[in-house]
């Protein structure tokens, strides 16, 4: 699916949120500036989070509990090893009672669960993004058309 602005990228995330449930893990893939945080802001809005959603670049994890299910927003970019994740109790958040969104999962591939939705954001231009959803393991199929639905 193509988006043409940061607002459209957030809207696609908001629409995807309508199809998410507790225990879902999303791995956000894309280079710096690809729109991972914008898409995650949309997911947060779609889950009912009303506060500002910031990138957890330095905190590793931001928790938002005010939505219909909690949102656990990870950024693994600055991690030295997956040991840091286990020390902070990551297993409580991945596949737990909320939706977990992980930016930079490639930094700690041994911490990636077997079942997840890969969300790949590819910049086409300064504002346009191609968003691809790929279910992995036993993750259910979510059509990219779900990101276009007006009623979501």
GROMACS .gro file of C-alpha atoms in nm:
model
  152
    1UNK     CA    1   0.000   0.000   0.000
    2UNK     CA    2   0.127   0.348  -0.081
    3UNK     CA    3   0.091   0.651   0.147
    4UNK     CA    4   0.169   1.004   0.029
    5UNK     CA    5   0.232   1.190   0.355
    6UNK     CA    6   0.312   1.136   0.722
    7UNK     CA    7  -0.060   1.190   0.792
    8UNK     CA    8  -0.155   0.908   0.553
    9UNK     CA    9   0.108   0.683   0.712
   10UNK     CA   10  -0.044   0.749   1.056
   11UNK     CA   11  -0.392   0.687   0.913
   12UNK     CA   12  -0.279   0.347   0.777
   13UNK     CA   13  -0.149   0.261   1.125
   14UNK     CA   14  -0.477   0.372   1.283
   15UNK     CA   15  -0.670   0.150   1.044
   16UNK     CA   16  -0.444  -0.148   1.114
   17UNK     CA   17  -0.508  -0.102   1.488
   18UNK     CA   18  -0.873  -0.196   1.433
   19UNK     CA   19  -0.749  -0.548   1.343
   20UNK     CA   20  -0.503  -0.588   1.631
   21UNK     CA   21  -0.561  -0.774   1.956
   22UNK     CA   22  -0.384  -0.851   2.282
   23UNK     CA   23  -0.077  -1.065   2.227
   24UNK     CA   24   0.001  -0.934   1.879
   25UNK     CA   25   0.364  -0.851   1.802
   26UNK     CA   26   0.453  -0.622   1.512
   27UNK     CA   27   0.810  -0.594   1.387
   28UNK     CA   28   0.866  -0.260   1.215
   29UNK     CA   29   1.121  -0.282   0.936
   30UNK     CA   30   1.269   0.008   0.742
   31UNK     CA   31   1.563   0.244   0.737
   32UNK     CA   32   1.598   0.558   0.948
   33UNK     CA   33   1.327   0.802   0.842
   34UNK     CA   34   1.114   0.533   0.674
   35UNK     CA   35   0.808   0.620   0.885
   36UNK     CA   36   0.815   0.350   1.154
   37UNK     CA   37   0.741   0.595   1.435
   38UNK     CA   38   0.467   0.772   1.236
   39UNK     CA   39   0.299   0.438   1.164
   40UNK     CA   40   0.327   0.346   1.533
   41UNK     CA   41   0.167   0.679   1.630
   42UNK     CA   42  -0.126   0.581   1.409
   43UNK     CA   43  -0.152   0.240   1.574
   44UNK     CA   44  -0.155   0.413   1.912
   45UNK     CA   45  -0.435   0.647   1.801
   46UNK     CA   46  -0.631   0.350   1.668
   47UNK     CA   47  -0.596   0.171   2.001
   48UNK     CA   48  -0.726   0.479   2.185
   49UNK     CA   49  -0.402   0.632   2.313
   50UNK     CA   50  -0.452   1.007   2.341
   51UNK     CA   51  -0.119   1.120   2.485
   52UNK     CA   52   0.188   1.204   2.276
   53UNK     CA   53   0.363   0.894   2.142
   54UNK     CA   54   0.738   0.941   2.127
   55UNK     CA   55   1.012   0.718   1.997
   56UNK     CA   56   1.165   0.504   2.273
   57UNK     CA   57   1.515   0.547   2.126
   58UNK     CA   58   1.678   0.608   2.463
   59UNK     CA   59   1.431   0.435   2.696
   60UNK     CA   60   1.406   0.114   2.488
   61UNK     CA   61   1.036   0.076   2.584
   62UNK     CA   62   0.742   0.313   2.616
   63UNK     CA   63   0.422   0.175   2.769
   64UNK     CA   64   0.081   0.324   2.690
   65UNK     CA   65  -0.198   0.171   2.898
   66UNK     CA   66  -0.489   0.401   2.823
   67UNK     CA   67  -0.616   0.233   2.503
   68UNK     CA   68  -0.848  -0.065   2.454
   69UNK     CA   69  -0.537  -0.282   2.505
   70UNK     CA   70  -0.194  -0.165   2.625
   71UNK     CA   71   0.062  -0.063   2.363
   72UNK     CA   72   0.424  -0.163   2.422
   73UNK     CA   73   0.648   0.038   2.190
   74UNK     CA   74   1.007  -0.095   2.172
   75UNK     CA   75   1.310   0.049   1.996
   76UNK     CA   76   1.599  -0.199   1.994
   77UNK     CA   77   1.835   0.026   1.793
   78UNK     CA   78   2.068   0.112   2.084
   79UNK     CA   79   2.077  -0.232   2.247
   80UNK     CA   80   2.409  -0.411   2.285
   81UNK     CA   81   2.248  -0.756   2.323
   82UNK     CA   82   1.916  -0.926   2.390
   83UNK     CA   83   2.028  -0.974   2.752
   84UNK     CA   84   1.920  -0.614   2.816
   85UNK     CA   85   1.569  -0.703   2.700
   86UNK     CA   86   1.544  -1.006   2.924
   87UNK     CA   87   1.673  -0.803   3.221
   88UNK     CA   88   1.387  -0.557   3.170
   89UNK     CA   89   1.129  -0.838   3.156
   90UNK     CA   90   1.063  -0.825   2.782
   91UNK     CA   91   0.881  -1.160   2.783
   92UNK     CA   92   0.606  -0.993   2.988
   93UNK     CA   93   0.540  -0.754   2.699
   94UNK     CA   94   0.595  -0.960   2.382
   95UNK     CA   95   0.286  -1.172   2.333
   96UNK     CA   96   0.138  -1.048   2.661
   97UNK     CA   97  -0.180  -0.856   2.737
   98UNK     CA   98  -0.122  -0.580   2.483
   99UNK     CA   99   0.009  -0.505   2.137
  100UNK     CA  100   0.388  -0.492   2.110
  101UNK     CA  101   0.549  -0.284   1.836
  102UNK     CA  102   0.922  -0.335   1.789
  103UNK     CA  103   1.139  -0.097   1.589
  104UNK     CA  104   1.482  -0.230   1.478
  105UNK     CA  105   1.416  -0.600   1.553
  106UNK     CA  106   1.726  -0.696   1.350
  107UNK     CA  107   1.948  -0.573   1.635
  108UNK     CA  108   1.840  -0.867   1.856
  109UNK     CA  109   1.716  -1.140   1.622
  110UNK     CA  110   1.736  -1.403   1.897
  111UNK     CA  111   1.467  -1.211   2.091
  112UNK     CA  112   1.216  -1.211   1.803
  113UNK     CA  113   0.917  -1.439   1.874
  114UNK     CA  114   0.811  -1.708   1.628
  115UNK     CA  115   0.478  -1.543   1.552
  116UNK     CA  116   0.457  -1.179   1.445
  117UNK     CA  117   0.341  -0.938   1.177
  118UNK     CA  118   0.629  -0.787   0.980
  119UNK     CA  119   0.547  -0.429   0.878
  120UNK     CA  120   0.792  -0.302   0.618
  121UNK     CA  121   0.802   0.068   0.534
  122UNK     CA  122   0.996   0.162   0.224
  123UNK     CA  123   1.048   0.528   0.127
  124UNK     CA  124   0.959   0.596  -0.237
  125UNK     CA  125   1.014   0.973  -0.212
  126UNK     CA  126   1.045   1.234   0.064
  127UNK     CA  127   0.679   1.186   0.155
  128UNK     CA  128   0.562   0.865  -0.015
  129UNK     CA  129   0.592   0.526   0.162
  130UNK     CA  130   0.521   0.172   0.053
  131UNK     CA  131   0.381  -0.032   0.344
  132UNK     CA  132   0.384  -0.412   0.328
  133UNK     CA  133   0.232  -0.651   0.585
  134UNK     CA  134   0.377  -1.002   0.611
  135UNK     CA  135   0.238  -1.248   0.867
  136UNK     CA  136   0.507  -1.481   1.008
  137UNK     CA  137   0.462  -1.800   1.207
  138UNK     CA  138   0.097  -1.841   1.305
  139UNK     CA  139   0.009  -1.472   1.274
  140UNK     CA  140  -0.329  -1.435   1.101
  141UNK     CA  141  -0.354  -1.281   0.757
  142UNK     CA  142  -0.435  -0.908   0.757
  143UNK     CA  143  -0.497  -0.775   0.410
  144UNK     CA  144  -0.325  -0.455   0.308
  145UNK     CA  145  -0.675  -0.347   0.201
  146UNK     CA  146  -0.745  -0.318   0.576
  147UNK     CA  147  -0.512  -0.015   0.573
  148UNK     CA  148  -0.739   0.151   0.317
  149UNK     CA  149  -1.074   0.084   0.486
  150UNK     CA  150  -1.266   0.402   0.558
  151UNK     CA  151  -1.465   0.252   0.846
  152UNK     CA  152  -1.164   0.134   1.047
   0.00000   0.00000   0.00000
